Amino acid sequence: MQHAMPTASPDFDFGQPPFDLLTDVQRAALAGALDIALYPRDAVLLSREEPTDALFVVLRGTVQERRGSEVAAVHGPGDRFGLQALYGAAGNTGGTIARRFVAAEDCACHLIPRAALEALAVENPQFGAAIIGDFAQRMRDLAALRSNREMAALTMARIRQAYLHPPLFVDATASLRDAAEAMRQNRASSVLVRGEDGAVGILTGTDLRDLVVLDGRPVSEPVGPLARYGLLTLDRDDLLFNALVLMTKHAVRRVVVTENGAIVGLLGQSDLLAVLSNHSQVIGLQVEHATDPADLRRASRSVVELIRTLHATGVKVSFIADLVTELNRRIFRKLFELLAPPELLANSCLIVMGSEGRGEQLLKTDQDNGLILRDGFDCPDLPGIVADFTRHLVEFGYPPCPGNIMVSNPDWTRPLAGYKDSLFNWIHRPDEAAQMNLAIFYDAAPVAGDATLLAEAKDYLLGRLQDNQMFFTQFARPALSFDTPSGLFAALFERRRAEAVDIKKAGIFPIVHGVRALALEKRRAETNTVERIQVLAELGALDRKMAADLVEAFTILSTIRLNARVDLPDENDGAEEGTELAIDNLVHPDRLGKLDRDQFKDCLSLVKSFKELIAHHFRLNH
């Protein structure tokens, strides 16, 4: 039950945006128009059936925003709600699930009457744009939610809900003609081949065409030796989204589906593409069929929209990172293949480093790449090729690396022996730049060319490491370089504006580099931060409770960072053709919902504890 008091409150926080845009006179006018409403715990403040004529701003306590039986958001002091209900979109999220605002505890809210709000919006256009802009953004979010229902259904669906092509088997002794006839009669595009040793392989219509028409093999030849074995399989109860990742990663058009270990069907690419229009497989096909960098540029820009779509439908950050990593690497690989002659491809290894090498890049950050050349190989056109590679990536939206860690820098395009010399110096003559280069290279992953060149360089790196406490102390020290604030959240409860936090420096980097230092000390070859944490826990180098908390914190911080980024305007809005907006790592605690604020606070507290662990382990305080 609502108890309204027609008196102004001196506690209204005019420092909260967008109210900080009001002049002193306008603030006084708003203060005079405010009401206060008190609500007991479990009271319904606003529902679909109950229109409102005021905007709610929480003064004390917390209010849950419920959609059906689920809590969609929690609003704490300073948070506002009710704008949709105020302008005729009450309670509905774009579907059939009604939205209610319920007091989670005894709470008080300021009520801003519609007339006062609209008068201020007319008098102060900047304030009006902020208020209406907020409302318009919510409406755009709802429209996006409606348009992405099919995507949401897919990401939550199991393979058993999709159409599966019945498995068509032939024996290994069957001829190519027999296989083709079986496909024709069953209107199938592939057959599964039962090998004599019990293994199952696959032969597709494309394989038949290449074998008979292009290679000239007789149609009487048995299919057993010609089939491809080592099938990609998923269980019938696995997620459809996992099938998308698998198809993208291995550039295949079908996966074999099993149930209780037995093959029950094939899931085809076309069955998924029929559901989605802007999707990883579409982007993957664009990359596969690209004939020039302009084609790749279009595919690359589609990745940003894919991230927005997946994120809007609730796909976990780890899954998005896996998918984006595969797409980015395919784009880099295809670009290098378009620019490099065959002899360069055969005698080099294109590598990515940093977050891209760790498989953790969600958005287009600075380029971190290099090229390892086979010793003794010479390519006269190499300077022009690597310069074009860097230039095209900039056009795709990947900014140049401020530290110039790119293939266009000769220091990062050199023979294997040159990389070994650098690794030796970075290990035995460490300075700040050497430590940074070593850390970046330790995260390297191959993208194109001969991957054994990178493997040999990594083996050399791990083999040269010694049990030198001083070296590992210096290597781990950057984990403590940036402050992880602990008192900024107190400002929120003292009605003061909390300072923005660089989430990368304060939270993500200390985890990444601290874990990297522990992994290097153990001579581990993994590059992904979560995989490193899990391995360190198995080795006893990290307490299992700390390891689990670190994985959770790393995921939450990455999600908050992504939330802040995708809420910004589209990369192309207001930008010149071929440019991207700078990545913003700043998080404003006073703009987060209460749940996110609480999680952010807990994560930063854990990061501080982890930094203390790193300081003790590597004797950084001695």
Coordinates of N, CA, C and O in Angstrom, one line a residue, residues 230-394:
G230 N 37.6 -39.8 -37.8 CA 37.7 -38.8 -36.7 C 36.6 -37.8 -36.8 O 36.8 -36.6 -36.8
L231 N 35.4 -38.3 -36.8 CA 34.2 -37.4 -36.9 C 34.0 -36.4 -35.8 O 34.3 -36.8 -34.6
L232 N 33.4 -35.3 -36.1 CA 33.1 -34.3 -35.0 C 31.7 -34.7 -34.5 O 30.7 -34.7 -35.3
T233 N 31.6 -35.0 -33.3 CA 30.3 -35.5 -32.7 C 29.9 -34.7 -31.5 O 30.7 -34.1 -30.8
L234 N 28.5 -34.6 -31.4 CA 27.9 -34.0 -30.2 C 26.8 -34.8 -29.8 O 26.1 -35.5 -30.6
D235 N 26.5 -34.8 -28.5 CA 25.3 -35.5 -27.9 C 24.0 -34.8 -28.3 O 24.0 -33.6 -28.4
R236 N 23.0 -35.6 -28.4 CA 21.7 -35.1 -28.7 C 21.2 -34.1 -27.7 O 20.3 -33.2 -28.1
D237 N 21.6 -34.1 -26.5 CA 21.2 -33.2 -25.4 C 22.1 -32.0 -25.3 O 22.0 -31.2 -24.4
D238 N 23.1 -31.9 -26.2 CA 24.0 -30.8 -26.1 C 23.3 -29.5 -26.7 O 22.3 -29.6 -27.3
L239 N 23.9 -28.4 -26.4 CA 23.3 -27.1 -26.9 C 23.5 -26.9 -28.4 O 24.6 -27.2 -28.9
L240 N 22.5 -26.4 -29.0 CA 22.7 -26.0 -30.4 C 23.8 -25.0 -30.6 O 24.5 -25.1 -31.6
F241 N 24.0 -24.1 -29.6 CA 25.0 -23.1 -29.7 C 26.4 -23.8 -29.8 O 27.3 -23.3 -30.5
N242 N 26.6 -24.9 -29.1 CA 27.9 -25.6 -29.1 C 28.1 -26.1 -30.5 O 29.3 -26.2 -31.0
A243 N 27.1 -26.5 -31.2 CA 27.2 -27.0 -32.6 C 27.7 -25.9 -33.5 O 28.5 -26.1 -34.4
L244 N 27.2 -24.7 -33.2 CA 27.6 -23.5 -34.0 C 29.1 -23.2 -33.8 O 29.8 -23.0 -34.8
V245 N 29.5 -23.3 -32.6 CA 31.0 -23.0 -32.3 C 31.8 -24.1 -32.9 O 32.9 -23.8 -33.5
L246 N 31.4 -25.4 -32.9 CA 32.2 -26.5 -33.5 C 32.2 -26.3 -35.0 O 33.3 -26.5 -35.6
M247 N 31.1 -26.0 -35.6 CA 31.1 -25.8 -37.1 C 32.1 -24.7 -37.5 O 32.8 -24.7 -38.5
T248 N 32.0 -23.6 -36.7 CA 32.8 -22.4 -37.0 C 34.3 -22.7 -36.8 O 35.1 -22.4 -37.6
K249 N 34.6 -23.4 -35.7 CA 36.0 -23.7 -35.4 C 36.7 -24.6 -36.4 O 37.8 -24.4 -36.8
H250 N 35.9 -25.6 -36.9 CA 36.5 -26.6 -37.8 C 36.1 -26.3 -39.3 O 36.5 -27.1 -40.1
A251 N 35.4 -25.3 -39.5 CA 35.0 -24.9 -40.9 C 34.3 -26.1 -41.6 O 34.7 -26.5 -42.7
V252 N 33.4 -26.7 -40.9 CA 32.6 -27.9 -41.5 C 31.1 -27.5 -41.6 O 30.7 -26.5 -41.0
R253 N 30.4 -28.3 -42.4 CA 29.0 -27.9 -42.6 C 28.0 -28.9 -42.0 O 26.8 -28.8 -42.2
R254 N 28.5 -29.9 -41.3 CA 27.7 -30.8 -40.6 C 28.4 -31.4 -39.4 O 29.7 -31.5 -39.4
V255 N 27.7 -31.8 -38.4 CA 28.3 -32.6 -37.3 C 27.4 -33.8 -37.0 O 26.2 -33.8 -37.3
V256 N 28.1 -34.9 -36.5 CA 27.4 -36.1 -36.3 C 26.8 -36.1 -34.8 O 27.4 -35.6 -33.9
V257 N 25.5 -36.5 -34.7 CA 24.9 -36.4 -33.4 C 24.7 -37.8 -32.9 O 24.3 -38.8 -33.6
T258 N 25.0 -38.0 -31.6 CA 24.9 -39.3 -30.9 C 24.0 -39.3 -29.8 O 23.6 -38.2 -29.2
E259 N 23.5 -40.4 -29.3 CA 22.7 -40.6 -28.2 C 23.0 -41.9 -27.5 O 23.0 -43.0 -28.2
N260 N 23.5 -41.9 -26.3 CA 24.0 -43.1 -25.6 C 25.1 -43.7 -26.4 O 25.2 -45.0 -26.4
G261 N 25.9 -42.9 -27.0 CA 27.0 -43.5 -27.8 C 26.8 -43.9 -29.2 O 27.7 -44.2 -29.9
A262 N 25.5 -44.0 -29.6 CA 25.1 -44.4 -30.9 C 24.8 -43.2 -31.8 O 24.2 -42.3 -31.4
I263 N 25.2 -43.3 -33.1 CA 24.9 -42.2 -34.0 C 23.4 -42.3 -34.4 O 22.8 -43.3 -34.8
V264 N 22.8 -41.1 -34.2 CA 21.3 -41.0 -34.5 C 21.0 -40.0 -35.6 O 19.8 -40.0 -36.0
G265 N 22.0 -39.3 -36.1 CA 21.7 -38.4 -37.2 C 22.8 -37.4 -37.4 O 23.8 -37.4 -36.8
L266 N 22.6 -36.5 -38.4 CA 23.5 -35.5 -38.8 C 22.8 -34.1 -38.7 O 21.7 -34.0 -39.2
L267 N 23.5 -33.2 -38.1 CA 23.0 -31.8 -38.0 C 23.7 -31.0 -39.1 O 24.9 -30.8 -39.0
G268 N 22.9 -30.4 -40.0 CA 23.5 -29.7 -41.1 C 23.6 -28.2 -40.9 O 22.7 -27.6 -40.2
Q269 N 24.5 -27.6 -41.6 CA 24.7 -26.1 -41.5 C 23.5 -25.4 -42.0 O 23.0 -24.4 -41.4
S270 N 22.9 -25.9 -43.1 CA 21.7 -25.2 -43.7 C 20.6 -25.2 -42.7 O 19.8 -24.2 -42.8
D271 N 20.5 -26.2 -41.8 CA 19.3 -26.2 -40.9 C 19.5 -25.1 -39.9 O 18.5 -24.6 -39.4
L272 N 20.7 -24.7 -39.5 CA 20.9 -23.6 -38.6 C 20.8 -22.3 -39.3 O 20.2 -21.3 -38.8
L273 N 21.3 -22.2 -40.6 CA 21.3 -20.9 -41.3 C 19.8 -20.6 -41.7 O 19.5 -19.4 -41.9
A274 N 18.9 -21.5 -41.7 CA 17.5 -21.2 -42.0 C 16.9 -20.5 -40.9 O 15.9 -19.8 -41.0
V275 N 17.5 -20.6 -39.7 CA 16.9 -20.0 -38.5 C 17.5 -18.6 -38.3 O 16.8 -17.6 -37.9
L276 N 18.8 -18.4 -38.6 CA 19.5 -17.1 -38.4 C 19.9 -16.4 -39.6 O 20.1 -17.0 -40.6
S277 N 19.9 -15.1 -39.6 CA 20.3 -14.3 -40.7 C 21.6 -13.6 -40.4 O 22.5 -13.5 -41.3
N278 N 21.9 -13.2 -39.2 CA 23.1 -12.5 -38.9 C 23.8 -13.4 -37.9 O 23.6 -13.3 -36.7
H279 N 24.7 -14.3 -38.3 CA 25.1 -15.4 -37.5 C 26.6 -15.8 -37.8 O 27.1 -15.5 -38.9
S280 N 27.2 -16.5 -36.9 CA 28.6 -16.8 -37.0 C 28.9 -17.6 -38.3 O 29.9 -17.4 -39.0
Q281 N 27.9 -18.5 -38.7 CA 28.1 -19.3 -39.9 C 28.1 -18.4 -41.1 O 28.8 -18.7 -42.1
V282 N 27.2 -17.5 -41.1 CA 27.1 -16.5 -42.2 C 28.4 -15.8 -42.4 O 28.9 -15.6 -43.5
I283 N 28.9 -15.3 -41.2 CA 30.1 -14.5 -41.3 C 31.3 -15.4 -41.7 O 32.1 -15.1 -42.5
G284 N 31.3 -16.7 -41.2 CA 32.3 -17.7 -41.6 C 32.3 -17.9 -43.1 O 33.3 -18.0 -43.7
L285 N 31.1 -18.0 -43.7 CA 31.0 -18.3 -45.1 C 31.5 -17.0 -45.9 O 32.1 -17.2 -46.9
Q286 N 31.2 -15.8 -45.3 CA 31.7 -14.6 -46.0 C 33.2 -14.6 -46.0 O 33.8 -14.3 -47.0
V287 N 33.8 -15.0 -44.9 CA 35.3 -15.1 -44.8 C 35.8 -16.2 -45.8 O 36.8 -15.9 -46.5
E288 N 35.2 -17.3 -45.8 CA 35.6 -18.4 -46.6 C 35.6 -18.1 -48.1 O 36.5 -18.5 -48.8
H289 N 34.6 -17.3 -48.5 CA 34.5 -17.0 -49.9 C 35.0 -15.7 -50.3 O 34.9 -15.2 -51.5
A290 N 35.7 -15.0 -49.4 CA 36.3 -13.7 -49.7 C 37.3 -13.8 -50.8 O 38.2 -14.7 -50.7
T291 N 37.3 -12.8 -51.7 CA 38.3 -12.8 -52.8 C 39.2 -11.6 -52.7 O 40.2 -11.5 -53.4
D292 N 38.8 -10.6 -51.8 CA 39.7 -9.5 -51.7 C 39.5 -8.9 -50.3 O 38.5 -9.3 -49.6
P293 N 40.3 -8.0 -49.8 CA 40.2 -7.5 -48.4 C 38.9 -6.8 -48.2 O 38.4 -6.7 -47.1
A294 N 38.3 -6.2 -49.2 CA 37.0 -5.5 -49.0 C 35.9 -6.5 -48.5 O 35.1 -6.2 -47.7
D295 N 35.9 -7.7 -49.1 CA 35.0 -8.8 -48.6 C 35.2 -9.0 -47.1 O 34.3 -9.2 -46.3
L296 N 36.5 -9.1 -46.7 CA 36.8 -9.4 -45.3 C 36.4 -8.3 -44.4 O 36.0 -8.5 -43.3
R297 N 36.5 -7.1 -44.9 CA 36.2 -5.9 -44.1 C 34.7 -5.9 -43.8 O 34.3 -5.7 -42.6
R298 N 33.8 -6.3 -44.7 CA 32.4 -6.4 -44.5 C 32.1 -7.5 -43.5 O 31.3 -7.3 -42.6
A299 N 32.8 -8.6 -43.6 CA 32.6 -9.7 -42.6 C 33.1 -9.3 -41.2 O 32.4 -9.6 -40.2
S300 N 34.2 -8.6 -41.2 CA 34.7 -8.2 -39.9 C 33.8 -7.3 -39.2 O 33.6 -7.4 -37.9
R301 N 33.1 -6.4 -39.9 CA 32.2 -5.4 -39.2 C 30.9 -6.2 -38.8 O 30.2 -5.7 -37.9
S302 N 30.6 -7.3 -39.4 CA 29.5 -8.1 -38.9 C 29.7 -8.7 -37.6 O 28.7 -9.0 -36.8
V303 N 31.0 -8.9 -37.2 CA 31.3 -9.5 -35.9 C 30.8 -8.7 -34.7 O 30.3 -9.2 -33.7
V304 N 30.9 -7.4 -34.9 CA 30.4 -6.5 -33.8 C 28.9 -6.7 -33.5 O 28.5 -6.8 -32.4
E305 N 28.1 -6.7 -34.6 CA 26.7 -6.9 -34.5 C 26.4 -8.3 -33.9 O 25.4 -8.5 -33.1
L306 N 27.2 -9.3 -34.3 CA 27.0 -10.6 -33.7 C 27.2 -10.6 -32.2 O 26.4 -11.2 -31.5
I307 N 28.2 -9.9 -31.8 CA 28.5 -9.8 -30.3 C 27.3 -9.2 -29.6 O 26.8 -9.6 -28.6
R308 N 26.8 -8.1 -30.2 CA 25.6 -7.4 -29.6 C 24.4 -8.4 -29.5 O 23.7 -8.4 -28.5
T309 N 24.2 -9.1 -30.6 CA 23.0 -10.0 -30.6 C 23.2 -11.1 -29.6 O 22.3 -11.4 -28.8
L310 N 24.4 -11.8 -29.5 CA 24.6 -12.8 -28.6 C 24.5 -12.3 -27.1 O 23.9 -13.0 -26.3
H311 N 25.1 -11.1 -26.9 CA 25.0 -10.6 -25.6 C 23.6 -10.2 -25.2 O 23.2 -10.5 -24.0
A312 N 22.8 -9.7 -26.1 CA 21.5 -9.3 -25.8 C 20.6 -10.5 -25.4 O 19.6 -10.3 -24.7
T313 N 20.9 -11.6 -25.9 CA 20.1 -12.8 -25.7 C 20.7 -13.6 -24.5 O 20.2 -14.8 -24.3
G314 N 21.6 -13.1 -23.8 CA 22.1 -13.7 -22.6 C 23.1 -14.8 -22.7 O 23.4 -15.6 -21.8
V315 N 23.8 -14.9 -23.9 CA 24.8 -15.9 -24.1 C 26.0 -15.5 -23.2 O 26.4 -14.4 -23.1
K316 N 26.6 -16.5 -22.5 CA 27.7 -16.3 -21.6 C 28.9 -15.7 -22.3 O 29.2 -16.0 -23.5
V317 N 29.6 -14.9 -21.6 CA 30.8 -14.2 -22.2 C 31.8 -15.2 -22.7 O 32.4 -15.0 -23.7
S318 N 32.0 -16.3 -21.9 CA 33.0 -17.3 -22.4 C 32.6 -17.9 -23.7 O 33.5 -18.1 -24.6
F319 N 31.4 -18.1 -24.0 CA 30.9 -18.7 -25.3 C 31.2 -17.6 -26.4 O 31.6 -17.9 -27.5
I320 N 30.8 -16.4 -26.1 CA 31.0 -15.3 -27.1 C 32.5 -15.2 -27.4 O 32.9 -15.0 -28.6
A321 N 33.3 -15.2 -26.4 CA 34.8 -15.1 -26.6 C 35.3 -16.3 -27.5 O 36.1 -16.0 -28.4
D322 N 34.8 -17.5 -27.2 CA 35.2 -18.6 -28.1 C 34.9 -18.4 -29.5 O 35.7 -18.6 -30.4
L323 N 33.7 -18.0 -29.7 CA 33.2 -17.8 -31.1 C 33.9 -16.6 -31.8 O 34.3 -16.7 -32.9
V324 N 34.0 -15.5 -31.1 CA 34.7 -14.3 -31.7 C 36.1 -14.6 -32.0 O 36.7 -14.2 -33.0
T325 N 36.8 -15.4 -31.1 CA 38.2 -15.8 -31.3 C 38.3 -16.5 -32.6 O 39.2 -16.3 -33.4
E326 N 37.5 -17.5 -32.8 CA 37.5 -18.3 -34.1 C 37.3 -17.4 -35.3 O 38.0 -17.6 -36.3
L327 N 36.3 -16.6 -35.2 CA 36.0 -15.7 -36.4 C 37.1 -14.7 -36.7 O 37.5 -14.5 -37.8
N328 N 37.7 -14.1 -35.6 CA 38.8 -13.2 -35.8 C 40.0 -13.9 -36.4 O 40.6 -13.3 -37.4
R329 N 40.3 -15.0 -35.9 CA 41.5 -15.7 -36.5 C 41.3 -16.2 -37.9 O 42.2 -16.2 -38.7
R330 N 40.0 -16.5 -38.2 CA 39.8 -16.9 -39.6 C 39.9 -15.7 -40.5 O 40.4 -15.8 -41.7
I331 N 39.5 -14.5 -40.0 CA 39.6 -13.3 -40.8 C 41.1 -12.9 -41.0 O 41.5 -12.6 -42.1
F332 N 41.9 -13.0 -39.9 CA 43.3 -12.7 -40.0 C 44.0 -13.7 -41.0 O 44.8 -13.3 -41.8
R333 N 43.6 -15.0 -40.8 CA 44.3 -16.0 -41.7 C 43.9 -15.8 -43.1 O 44.8 -15.9 -44.0
K334 N 42.7 -15.5 -43.4 CA 42.3 -15.3 -44.8 C 42.9 -14.1 -45.4 O 43.4 -14.1 -46.6
L335 N 43.0 -13.0 -44.6 CA 43.7 -11.8 -45.1 C 45.2 -12.1 -45.4 O 45.7 -11.7 -46.5
F336 N 45.8 -12.8 -44.5 CA 47.3 -13.2 -44.8 C 47.4 -14.0 -46.0 O 48.3 -13.8 -46.8
E337 N 46.4 -15.0 -46.2 CA 46.5 -15.8 -47.4 C 46.2 -15.0 -48.7 O 46.8 -15.4 -49.7
L338 N 45.4 -14.0 -48.6 CA 45.2 -13.2 -49.8 C 46.4 -12.3 -50.1 O 46.6 -12.0 -51.3
L339 N 47.2 -11.9 -49.1 CA 48.3 -11.0 -49.4 C 49.6 -11.8 -49.6 O 50.5 -11.2 -50.3
A340 N 49.8 -12.9 -49.0 CA 51.1 -13.6 -49.0 C 51.2 -14.6 -50.1 O 50.2 -15.4 -50.4
P341 N 52.3 -14.7 -50.8 CA 52.5 -15.7 -51.8 C 52.7 -17.1 -51.1 O 53.0 -17.2 -49.9
P342 N 52.4 -18.2 -51.9 CA 52.5 -19.5 -51.3 C 53.8 -19.8 -50.6 O 53.8 -20.5 -49.5
E343 N 54.9 -19.4 -51.1 CA 56.2 -19.7 -50.5 C 56.3 -19.0 -49.1 O 57.0 -19.5 -48.2
L344 N 55.7 -17.8 -48.9 CA 55.8 -17.2 -47.6 C 54.9 -17.9 -46.6 O 55.2 -18.1 -45.5
L345 N 53.7 -18.3 -47.1 CA 52.8 -19.1 -46.2 C 53.5 -20.4 -45.7 O 53.3 -20.8 -44.6
A346 N 54.2 -21.0 -46.6 CA 54.9 -22.3 -46.3 C 56.1 -22.1 -45.3 O 56.5 -23.0 -44.7
N347 N 56.6 -20.9 -45.3 CA 57.9 -20.7 -44.5 C 57.7 -19.6 -43.4 O 58.7 -19.0 -43.1
S348 N 56.5 -19.5 -42.9 CA 56.3 -18.5 -41.9 C 55.1 -18.9 -41.0 O 54.4 -19.8 -41.4
C349 N 55.0 -18.3 -39.8 CA 53.9 -18.5 -39.0 C 53.3 -17.1 -38.5 O 54.1 -16.4 -37.8
L350 N 52.1 -16.8 -38.9 CA 51.5 -15.6 -38.4 C 50.9 -15.9 -37.0 O 50.2 -16.9 -36.8
I351 N 51.2 -15.0 -36.0 CA 50.8 -15.2 -34.6 C 50.0 -14.0 -34.1 O 50.2 -12.9 -34.6
V352 N 49.1 -14.3 -33.2 CA 48.4 -13.2 -32.5 C 48.8 -13.3 -31.0 O 49.0 -14.4 -30.5
M353 N 48.8 -12.2 -30.3 CA 49.3 -12.2 -28.9 C 48.3 -11.4 -28.1 O 47.2 -11.0 -28.6
G354 N 48.6 -11.2 -26.8 CA 47.7 -10.5 -25.9 C 46.4 -11.2 -25.8 O 46.3 -12.4 -25.8
S355 N 45.3 -10.4 -25.6 CA 44.0 -11.0 -25.4 C 43.5 -11.8 -26.6 O 42.8 -12.9 -26.4
E356 N 43.9 -11.5 -27.8 CA 43.6 -12.3 -28.9 C 44.3 -13.7 -28.9 O 43.7 -14.7 -29.1
G357 N 45.5 -13.7 -28.4 CA 46.3 -15.0 -28.3 C 45.7 -15.8 -27.2 O 45.6 -17.0 -27.3
R358 N 45.2 -15.2 -26.1 CA 44.6 -15.9 -25.0 C 43.1 -16.4 -25.3 O 42.5 -17.1 -24.5
G359 N 42.6 -15.9 -26.4 CA 41.2 -16.2 -26.8 C 40.2 -15.5 -25.9 O 39.1 -16.0 -25.6
E360 N 40.5 -14.3 -25.5 CA 39.7 -13.5 -24.6 C 39.2 -12.2 -25.1 O 38.6 -11.4 -24.4
Q361 N 39.5 -11.9 -26.4 CA 39.1 -10.7 -27.0 C 37.7 -10.7 -27.4 O 37.3 -11.5 -28.2
L362 N 36.9 -9.8 -26.8 CA 35.5 -9.7 -27.2 C 35.2 -8.6 -28.1 O 34.2 -8.7 -28.9
L363 N 36.0 -7.6 -28.1 CA 35.8 -6.4 -29.0 C 37.1 -6.1 -29.6 O 38.2 -6.6 -29.3
K364 N 37.1 -5.2 -30.6 CA 38.3 -4.9 -31.4 C 39.2 -4.0 -30.6 O 39.0 -2.8 -30.6
T365 N 40.2 -4.6 -30.0 CA 41.2 -3.8 -29.3 C 42.5 -3.7 -30.2 O 42.5 -4.1 -31.3
D366 N 43.5 -3.1 -29.6 CA 44.8 -2.9 -30.4 C 45.3 -4.2 -31.0 O 45.2 -5.3 -30.4
Q367 N 45.9 -4.0 -32.2 CA 46.6 -5.1 -32.8 C 47.8 -5.6 -32.0 O 48.5 -4.8 -31.5
D368 N 47.9 -6.9 -31.8 CA 49.1 -7.5 -31.2 C 49.4 -8.7 -32.1 O 48.8 -9.8 -31.8
N369 N 50.3 -8.6 -33.1 CA 50.5 -9.7 -33.9 C 52.0 -9.7 -34.4 O 52.7 -8.7 -34.2
G370 N 52.5 -10.8 -34.9 CA 53.8 -10.9 -35.3 C 54.0 -12.0 -36.4 O 53.0 -12.8 -36.7
L371 N 55.2 -12.2 -36.9 CA 55.4 -13.1 -38.0 C 56.8 -13.8 -37.7 O 57.8 -13.1 -37.6
I372 N 56.8 -15.1 -37.6 CA 58.0 -15.9 -37.4 C 58.4 -16.5 -38.8 O 57.6 -17.3 -39.4
L373 N 59.6 -16.2 -39.2 CA 60.0 -16.7 -40.5 C 61.0 -17.9 -40.3 O 61.7 -18.0 -39.3
R374 N 60.9 -18.9 -41.2 CA 61.8 -20.0 -41.2 C 63.3 -19.5 -41.4 O 63.5 -18.6 -42.3
D375 N 64.2 -20.0 -40.6 CA 65.6 -19.5 -40.7 C 66.1 -19.8 -42.2 O 65.9 -20.9 -42.7
G376 N 66.7 -18.8 -42.8 CA 67.3 -18.9 -44.1 C 66.3 -18.5 -45.2 O 66.7 -18.4 -46.4
F377 N 65.0 -18.3 -44.9 CA 64.0 -18.0 -45.9 C 64.1 -16.5 -46.1 O 64.1 -15.7 -45.2
D378 N 64.0 -16.1 -47.4 CA 64.0 -14.6 -47.7 C 62.8 -14.3 -48.7 O 62.6 -15.1 -49.6
C379 N 62.1 -13.2 -48.4 CA 60.9 -12.8 -49.2 C 61.1 -11.4 -49.5 O 60.9 -10.5 -48.7
P380 N 61.6 -11.0 -50.8 CA 61.9 -9.6 -51.1 C 60.7 -8.7 -50.9 O 60.9 -7.5 -50.6
D381 N 59.5 -9.2 -51.1 CA 58.3 -8.3 -51.0 C 57.7 -8.2 -49.6 O 56.7 -7.6 -49.4
L382 N 58.4 -8.8 -48.6 CA 57.9 -8.9 -47.3 C 57.5 -7.6 -46.7 O 56.4 -7.4 -46.1
P383 N 58.3 -6.5 -46.8 CA 57.9 -5.2 -46.1 C 56.6 -4.7 -46.6 O 55.8 -4.2 -45.8
G384 N 56.4 -4.8 -47.9 CA 55.1 -4.3 -48.5 C 53.9 -5.2 -48.0 O 52.8 -4.7 -47.7
I385 N 54.1 -6.5 -47.9 CA 53.1 -7.4 -47.5 C 52.6 -7.2 -46.1 O 51.4 -7.1 -45.8
V386 N 53.6 -7.0 -45.2 CA 53.2 -6.9 -43.8 C 52.6 -5.5 -43.5 O 51.8 -5.3 -42.7
A387 N 53.1 -4.5 -44.3 CA 52.5 -3.1 -44.2 C 51.1 -3.1 -44.6 O 50.2 -2.5 -44.0
D388 N 50.8 -3.9 -45.7 CA 49.4 -4.0 -46.2 C 48.5 -4.7 -45.2 O 47.4 -4.4 -45.0
F389 N 49.1 -5.7 -44.6 CA 48.3 -6.5 -43.6 C 47.9 -5.6 -42.4 O 46.7 -5.6 -42.0
T390 N 48.8 -4.8 -41.9 CA 48.5 -3.9 -40.8 C 47.5 -2.8 -41.3 O 46.5 -2.5 -40.5
R391 N 47.7 -2.3 -42.4 CA 46.8 -1.3 -42.9 C 45.4 -1.8 -43.1 O 44.4 -1.1 -42.7
H392 N 45.2 -3.0 -43.6 CA 43.9 -3.5 -43.8 C 43.2 -3.8 -42.5 O 42.0 -3.6 -42.3
L393 N 44.0 -4.3 -41.5 CA 43.4 -4.5 -40.2 C 42.9 -3.2 -39.5 O 41.8 -3.2 -38.9
V394 N 43.6 -2.2 -39.8 CA 43.1 -0.8 -39.3 C 41.8 -0.5 -39.9 O 40.9 0.0 -39.3

